[in-house]
mmCIF file of C-alpha atoms in Angstrom:
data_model
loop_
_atom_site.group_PDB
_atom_site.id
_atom_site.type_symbol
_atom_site.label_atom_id
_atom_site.label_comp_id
_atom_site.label_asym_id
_atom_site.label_seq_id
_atom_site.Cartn_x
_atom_site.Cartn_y
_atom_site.Cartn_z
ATOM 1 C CA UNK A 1 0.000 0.000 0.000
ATOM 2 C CA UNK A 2 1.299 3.365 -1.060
ATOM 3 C CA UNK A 3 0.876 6.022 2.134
ATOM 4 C CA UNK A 4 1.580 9.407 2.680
ATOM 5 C CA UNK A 5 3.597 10.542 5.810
ATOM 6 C CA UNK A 6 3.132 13.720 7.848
ATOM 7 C CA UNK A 7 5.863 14.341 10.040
ATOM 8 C CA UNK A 8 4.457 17.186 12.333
ATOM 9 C CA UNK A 9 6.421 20.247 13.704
ATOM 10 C CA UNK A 10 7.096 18.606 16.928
ATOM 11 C CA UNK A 11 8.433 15.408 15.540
ATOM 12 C CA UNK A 12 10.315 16.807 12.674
ATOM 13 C CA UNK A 13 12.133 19.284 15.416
ATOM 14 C CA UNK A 14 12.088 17.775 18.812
ATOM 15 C CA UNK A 15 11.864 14.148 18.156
ATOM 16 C CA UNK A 16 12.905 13.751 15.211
ATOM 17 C CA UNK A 17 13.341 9.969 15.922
ATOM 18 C CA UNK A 18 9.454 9.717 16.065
ATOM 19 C CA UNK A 19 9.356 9.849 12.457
ATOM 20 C CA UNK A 20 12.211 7.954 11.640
ATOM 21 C CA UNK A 21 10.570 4.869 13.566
ATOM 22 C CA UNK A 22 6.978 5.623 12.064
ATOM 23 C CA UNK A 23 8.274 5.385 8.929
ATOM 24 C CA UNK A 24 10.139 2.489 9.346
ATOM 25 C CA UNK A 25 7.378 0.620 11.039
ATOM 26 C CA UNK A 26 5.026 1.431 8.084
ATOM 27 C CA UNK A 27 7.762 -0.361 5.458
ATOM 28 C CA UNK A 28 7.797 -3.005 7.897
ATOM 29 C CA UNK A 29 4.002 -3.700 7.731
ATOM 30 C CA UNK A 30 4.565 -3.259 3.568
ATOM 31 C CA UNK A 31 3.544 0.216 2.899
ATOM 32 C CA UNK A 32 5.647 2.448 0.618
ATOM 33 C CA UNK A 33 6.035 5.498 2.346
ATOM 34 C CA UNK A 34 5.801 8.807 0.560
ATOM 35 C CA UNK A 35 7.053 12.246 1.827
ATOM 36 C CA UNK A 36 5.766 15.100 -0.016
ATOM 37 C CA UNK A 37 8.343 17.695 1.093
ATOM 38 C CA UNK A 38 5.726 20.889 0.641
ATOM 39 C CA UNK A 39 4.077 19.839 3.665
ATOM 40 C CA UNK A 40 3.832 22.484 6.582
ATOM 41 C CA UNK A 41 2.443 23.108 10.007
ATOM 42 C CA UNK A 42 -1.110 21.895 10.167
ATOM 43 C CA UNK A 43 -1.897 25.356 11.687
ATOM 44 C CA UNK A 44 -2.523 23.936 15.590
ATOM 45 C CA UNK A 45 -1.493 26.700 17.124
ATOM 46 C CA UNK A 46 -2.345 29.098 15.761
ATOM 47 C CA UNK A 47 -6.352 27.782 15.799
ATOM 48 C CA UNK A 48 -5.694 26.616 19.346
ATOM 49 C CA UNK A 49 -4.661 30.325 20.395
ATOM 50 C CA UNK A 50 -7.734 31.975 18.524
ATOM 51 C CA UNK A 51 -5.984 32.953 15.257
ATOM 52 C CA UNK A 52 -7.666 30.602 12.977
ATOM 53 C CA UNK A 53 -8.454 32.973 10.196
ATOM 54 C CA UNK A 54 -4.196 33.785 10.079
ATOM 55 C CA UNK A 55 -4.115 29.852 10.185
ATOM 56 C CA UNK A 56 -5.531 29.819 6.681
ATOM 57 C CA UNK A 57 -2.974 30.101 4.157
ATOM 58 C CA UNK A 58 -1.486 27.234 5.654
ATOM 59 C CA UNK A 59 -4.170 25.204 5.950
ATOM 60 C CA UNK A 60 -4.718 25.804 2.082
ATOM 61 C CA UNK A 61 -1.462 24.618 1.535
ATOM 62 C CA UNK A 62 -1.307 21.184 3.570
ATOM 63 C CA UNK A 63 -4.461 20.500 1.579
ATOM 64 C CA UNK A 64 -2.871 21.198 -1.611
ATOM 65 C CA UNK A 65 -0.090 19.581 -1.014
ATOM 66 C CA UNK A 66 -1.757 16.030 -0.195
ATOM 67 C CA UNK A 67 -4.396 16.804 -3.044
ATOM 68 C CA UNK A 68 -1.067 15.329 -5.277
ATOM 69 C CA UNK A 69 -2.604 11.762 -4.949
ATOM 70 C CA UNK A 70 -5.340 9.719 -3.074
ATOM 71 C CA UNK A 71 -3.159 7.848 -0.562
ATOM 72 C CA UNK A 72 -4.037 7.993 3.152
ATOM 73 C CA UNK A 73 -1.843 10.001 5.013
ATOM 74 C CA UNK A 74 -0.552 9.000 8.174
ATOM 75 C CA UNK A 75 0.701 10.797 11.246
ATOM 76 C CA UNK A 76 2.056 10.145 14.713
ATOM 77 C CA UNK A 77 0.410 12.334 16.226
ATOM 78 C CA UNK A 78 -3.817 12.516 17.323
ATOM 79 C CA UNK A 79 -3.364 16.161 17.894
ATOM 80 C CA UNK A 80 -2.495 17.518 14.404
ATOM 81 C CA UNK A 81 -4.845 14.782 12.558
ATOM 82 C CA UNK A 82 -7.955 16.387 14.682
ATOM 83 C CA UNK A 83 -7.169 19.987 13.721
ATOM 84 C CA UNK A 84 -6.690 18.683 9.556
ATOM 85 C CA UNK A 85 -10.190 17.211 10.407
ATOM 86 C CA UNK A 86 -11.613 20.330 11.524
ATOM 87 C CA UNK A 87 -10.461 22.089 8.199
ATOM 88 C CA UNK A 88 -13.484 22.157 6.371
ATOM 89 C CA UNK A 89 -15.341 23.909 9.393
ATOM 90 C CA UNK A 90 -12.711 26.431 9.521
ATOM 91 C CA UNK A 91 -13.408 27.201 5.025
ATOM 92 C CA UNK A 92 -17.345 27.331 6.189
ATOM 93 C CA UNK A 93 -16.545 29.919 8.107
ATOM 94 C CA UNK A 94 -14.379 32.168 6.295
ATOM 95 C CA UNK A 95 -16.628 31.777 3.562
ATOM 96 C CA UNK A 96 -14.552 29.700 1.384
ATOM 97 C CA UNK A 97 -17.183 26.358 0.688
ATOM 98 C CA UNK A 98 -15.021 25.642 -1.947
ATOM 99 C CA UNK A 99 -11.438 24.548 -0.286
ATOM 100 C CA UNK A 100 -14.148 23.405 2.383
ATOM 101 C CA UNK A 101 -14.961 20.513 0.224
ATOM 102 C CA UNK A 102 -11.212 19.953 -0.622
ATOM 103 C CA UNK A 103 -10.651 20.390 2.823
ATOM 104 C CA UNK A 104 -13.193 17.470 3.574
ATOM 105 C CA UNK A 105 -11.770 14.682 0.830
ATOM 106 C CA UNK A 106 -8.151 15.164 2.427
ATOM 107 C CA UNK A 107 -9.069 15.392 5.888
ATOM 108 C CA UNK A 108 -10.890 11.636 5.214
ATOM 109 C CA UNK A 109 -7.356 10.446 4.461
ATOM 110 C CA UNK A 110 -5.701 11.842 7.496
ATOM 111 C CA UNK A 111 -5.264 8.875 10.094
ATOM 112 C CA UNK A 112 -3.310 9.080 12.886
ATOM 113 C CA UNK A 113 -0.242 6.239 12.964
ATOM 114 C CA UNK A 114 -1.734 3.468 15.423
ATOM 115 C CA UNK A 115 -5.795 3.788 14.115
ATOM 116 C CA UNK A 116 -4.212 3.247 10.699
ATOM 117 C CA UNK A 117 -2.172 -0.052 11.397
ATOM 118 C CA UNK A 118 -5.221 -1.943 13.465
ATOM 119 C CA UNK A 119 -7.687 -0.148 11.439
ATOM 120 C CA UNK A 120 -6.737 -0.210 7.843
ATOM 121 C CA UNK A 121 -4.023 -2.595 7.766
ATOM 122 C CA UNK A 122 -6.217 -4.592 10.141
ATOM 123 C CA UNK A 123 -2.326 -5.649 12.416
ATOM 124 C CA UNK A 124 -2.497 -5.948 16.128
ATOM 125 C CA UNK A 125 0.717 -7.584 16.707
ATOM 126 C CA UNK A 126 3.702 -5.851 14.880
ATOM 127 C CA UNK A 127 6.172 -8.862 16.336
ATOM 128 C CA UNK A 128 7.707 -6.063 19.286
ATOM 129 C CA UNK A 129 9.680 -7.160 22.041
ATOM 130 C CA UNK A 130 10.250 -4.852 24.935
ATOM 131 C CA UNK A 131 10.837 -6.430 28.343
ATOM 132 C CA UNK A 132 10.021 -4.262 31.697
ATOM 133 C CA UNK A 133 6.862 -2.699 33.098
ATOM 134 C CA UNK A 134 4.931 0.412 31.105
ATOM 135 C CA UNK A 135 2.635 2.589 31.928
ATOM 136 C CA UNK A 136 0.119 4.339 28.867
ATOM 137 C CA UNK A 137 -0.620 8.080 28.758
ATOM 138 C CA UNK A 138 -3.875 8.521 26.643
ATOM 139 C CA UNK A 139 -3.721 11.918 25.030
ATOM 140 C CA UNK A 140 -6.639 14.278 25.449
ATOM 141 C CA UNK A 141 -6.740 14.712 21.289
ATOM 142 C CA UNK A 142 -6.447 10.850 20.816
ATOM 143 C CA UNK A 143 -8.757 9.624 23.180
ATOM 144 C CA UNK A 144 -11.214 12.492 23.648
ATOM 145 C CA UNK A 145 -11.440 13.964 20.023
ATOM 146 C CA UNK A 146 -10.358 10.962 17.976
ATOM 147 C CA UNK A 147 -11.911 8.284 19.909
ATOM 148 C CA UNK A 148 -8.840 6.376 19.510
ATOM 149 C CA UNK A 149 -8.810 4.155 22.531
ATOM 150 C CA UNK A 150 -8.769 0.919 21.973
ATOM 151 C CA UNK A 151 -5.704 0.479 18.994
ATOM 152 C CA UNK A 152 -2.843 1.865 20.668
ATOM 153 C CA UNK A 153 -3.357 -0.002 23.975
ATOM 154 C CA UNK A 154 -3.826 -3.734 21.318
ATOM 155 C CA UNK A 155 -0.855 -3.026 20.160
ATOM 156 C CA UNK A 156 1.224 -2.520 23.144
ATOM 157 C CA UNK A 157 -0.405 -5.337 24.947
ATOM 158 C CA UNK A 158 1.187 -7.402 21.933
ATOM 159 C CA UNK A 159 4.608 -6.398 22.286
ATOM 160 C CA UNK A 160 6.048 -9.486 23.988
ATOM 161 C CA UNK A 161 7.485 -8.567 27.629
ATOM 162 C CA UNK A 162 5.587 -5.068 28.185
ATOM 163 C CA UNK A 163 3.716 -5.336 31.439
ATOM 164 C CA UNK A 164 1.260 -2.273 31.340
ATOM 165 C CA UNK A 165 -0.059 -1.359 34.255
ATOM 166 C CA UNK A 166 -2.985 1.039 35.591
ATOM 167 C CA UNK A 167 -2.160 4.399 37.380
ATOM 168 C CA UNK A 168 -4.227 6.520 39.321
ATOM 169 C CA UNK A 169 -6.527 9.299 36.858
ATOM 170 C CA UNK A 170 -5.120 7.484 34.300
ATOM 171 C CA UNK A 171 -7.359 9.279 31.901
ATOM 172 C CA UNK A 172 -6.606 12.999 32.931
ATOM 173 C CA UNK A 173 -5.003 15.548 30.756
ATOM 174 C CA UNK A 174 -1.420 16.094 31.583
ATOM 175 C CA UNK A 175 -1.519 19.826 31.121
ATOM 176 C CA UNK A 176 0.133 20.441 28.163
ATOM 177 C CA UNK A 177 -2.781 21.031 25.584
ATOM 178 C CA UNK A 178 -0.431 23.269 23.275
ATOM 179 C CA UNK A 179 -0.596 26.897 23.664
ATOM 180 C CA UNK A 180 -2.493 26.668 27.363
ATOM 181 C CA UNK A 181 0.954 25.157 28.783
ATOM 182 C CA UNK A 182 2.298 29.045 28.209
ATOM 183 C CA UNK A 183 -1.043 31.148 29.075
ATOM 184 C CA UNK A 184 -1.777 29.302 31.897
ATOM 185 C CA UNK A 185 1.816 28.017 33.386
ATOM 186 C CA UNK A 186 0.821 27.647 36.888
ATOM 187 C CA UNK A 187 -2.119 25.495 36.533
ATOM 188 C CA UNK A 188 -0.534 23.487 33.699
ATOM 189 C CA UNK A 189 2.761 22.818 35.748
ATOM 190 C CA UNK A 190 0.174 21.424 38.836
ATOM 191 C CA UNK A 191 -1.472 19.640 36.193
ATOM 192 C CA UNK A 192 1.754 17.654 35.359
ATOM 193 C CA UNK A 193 3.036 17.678 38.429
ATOM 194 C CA UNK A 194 -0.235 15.493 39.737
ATOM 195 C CA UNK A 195 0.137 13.175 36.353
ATOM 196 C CA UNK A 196 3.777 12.391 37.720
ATOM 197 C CA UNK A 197 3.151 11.652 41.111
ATOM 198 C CA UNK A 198 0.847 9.346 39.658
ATOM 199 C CA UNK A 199 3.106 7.997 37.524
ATOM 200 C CA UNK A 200 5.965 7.215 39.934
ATOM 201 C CA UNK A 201 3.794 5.506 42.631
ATOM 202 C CA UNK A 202 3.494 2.819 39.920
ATOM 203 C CA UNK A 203 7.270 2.547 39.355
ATOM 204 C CA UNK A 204 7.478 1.836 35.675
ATOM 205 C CA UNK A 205 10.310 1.485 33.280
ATOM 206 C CA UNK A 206 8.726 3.367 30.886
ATOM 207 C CA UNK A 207 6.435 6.194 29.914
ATOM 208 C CA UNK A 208 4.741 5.534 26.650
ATOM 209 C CA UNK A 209 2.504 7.549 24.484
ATOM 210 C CA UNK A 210 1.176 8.463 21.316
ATOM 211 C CA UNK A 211 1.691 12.322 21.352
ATOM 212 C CA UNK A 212 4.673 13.504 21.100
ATOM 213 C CA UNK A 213 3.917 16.843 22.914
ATOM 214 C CA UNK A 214 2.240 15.396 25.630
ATOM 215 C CA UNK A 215 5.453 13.451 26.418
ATOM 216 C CA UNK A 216 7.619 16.466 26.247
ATOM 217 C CA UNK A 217 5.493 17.683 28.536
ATOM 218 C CA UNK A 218 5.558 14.810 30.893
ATOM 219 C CA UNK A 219 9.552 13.915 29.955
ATOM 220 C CA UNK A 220 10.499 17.520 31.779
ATOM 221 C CA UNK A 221 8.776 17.256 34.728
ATOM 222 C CA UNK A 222 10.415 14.006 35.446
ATOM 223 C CA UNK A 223 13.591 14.549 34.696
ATOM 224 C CA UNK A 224 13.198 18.026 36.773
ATOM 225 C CA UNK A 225 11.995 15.591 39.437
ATOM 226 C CA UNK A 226 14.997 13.070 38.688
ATOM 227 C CA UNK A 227 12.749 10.118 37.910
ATOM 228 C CA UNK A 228 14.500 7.541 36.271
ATOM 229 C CA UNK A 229 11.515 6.674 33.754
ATOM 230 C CA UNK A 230 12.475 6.103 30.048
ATOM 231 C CA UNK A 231 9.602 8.154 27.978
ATOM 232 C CA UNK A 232 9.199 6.718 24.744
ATOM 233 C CA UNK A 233 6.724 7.035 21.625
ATOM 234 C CA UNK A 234 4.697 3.877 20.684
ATOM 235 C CA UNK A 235 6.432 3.743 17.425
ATOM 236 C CA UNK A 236 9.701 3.548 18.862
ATOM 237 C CA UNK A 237 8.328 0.877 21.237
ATOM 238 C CA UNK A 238 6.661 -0.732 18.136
ATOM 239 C CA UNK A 239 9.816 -1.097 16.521
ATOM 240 C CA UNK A 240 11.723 -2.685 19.158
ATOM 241 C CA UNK A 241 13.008 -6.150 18.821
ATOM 242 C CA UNK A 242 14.403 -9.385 21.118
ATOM 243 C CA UNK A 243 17.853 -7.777 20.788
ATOM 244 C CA UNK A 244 17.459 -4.464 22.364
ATOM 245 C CA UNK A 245 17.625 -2.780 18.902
ATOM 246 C CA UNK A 246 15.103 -0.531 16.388
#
């Protein structure tokens, strides 16, 4: 299967190994990944901070870059497939109906990495091997916008040696939710704070999630709390194997 990959801001500048992985996890489950270099910022931020109107251009230009072909496009990341979804509403509103039903045929092919692979390429087990205990942070845009529950948690329950377990509030945002993590500091940083403490009382090897911001988030207040809890992406968990290698 031929398949588009968006990167994201976040992964193509922070964590840059995010998208190495997910692309190497997709050519492991056959797909021939395709990277249309136009690509751009989704516009997140700028929608998330109230400037959705100076969000436009850029939204016009994601869509015209994946209008190239009629592959679905895959990302590793819940939070910048939602706001690609919400495109079309965005083109209603500005009165542009046109690029809102442009908006609307790309925004069907946008899938975010771990829907896509249980989903579409209908794989639970990707043959992973990661021994120690784990525990899952559901992101807000994942689980509460995507209703993406269920497929990331399949897969990691099917990497051979991963011992998830529960936390307290396991559900609860950690705080970050993009811009809101600089206009409101204080309660973010209690937010986290509270996420960590429930974190550590389970003593896990690892921190795994599906966002990549919402472990940055999480990654800094433990290492600013010196907890010695490895936070990793479920693609680069995904891509582990018996020998300790990706």
């Amino acid at each position: 299967m031929n398949v588009n990959f968006y990167v994201t801001c976040i992964a193509d500048i922070v964590k840059s190994g995010v998208g190495k992985h997910s692309v190497l996890l997709l050519e492991k489950l056959g797909c021939n990944v395709v990277f249309l270099e136009k690509q751009g910022c989704c516009g997140q931020p700028a929608i998330n901070s109230g400037y959705a109107k100076q969000a436009i251009p850029g939204m016009k230009n994601l869509v015209e870059t994946f209008e190239v072909n009629d592959y679905p496009i895959v990302a590793p990341a819940g939070s910048c497939v939602y706001a690609v979804k919400n495109y079309p509403e965005y083109f209603e509103r500005f009165g542009e109906p046109d690029w809102a039903v442009r908006a609307q045929k790309v925004a069907d092919r946008f899938y975010d990495i771990t829907d896509f692979i249980v989903n579409v390429l209908k794989v639970e087990n990707v043959g992973a091997t990661l021994t120690g205990k784990a525990v899952y942070h559901p992101s807000c845009s994942l689980t509460r916008k995507l209703g993406i529950v269920r497929e990331p948690l399949t897969l990691l329950q099917n990497v051979k040696g991963l011992q998830l377990l529960p936390i307290h509030n396991q559900q609860t945002c950690c705080g970050f939710g993009g811009t809101f993590s600089v206009k409101m500091a204080e309660i973010s940083g209690e937010m986290v704070t509270e996420k960590v403490m429930n974190i550590s009382e389970a003593e896990p090897d690892y921190l795994v999630g599906a966002d990549v911001s919402c472990l940055m988030n999480i990654a800094g207040r433990l290492s600013r709390e010196g907890k010695k809890v490895k936070v990793m992406h479920i693609t680069e968990v995904l891509m582990q194997n018996e020998k300790g290698e990706n």
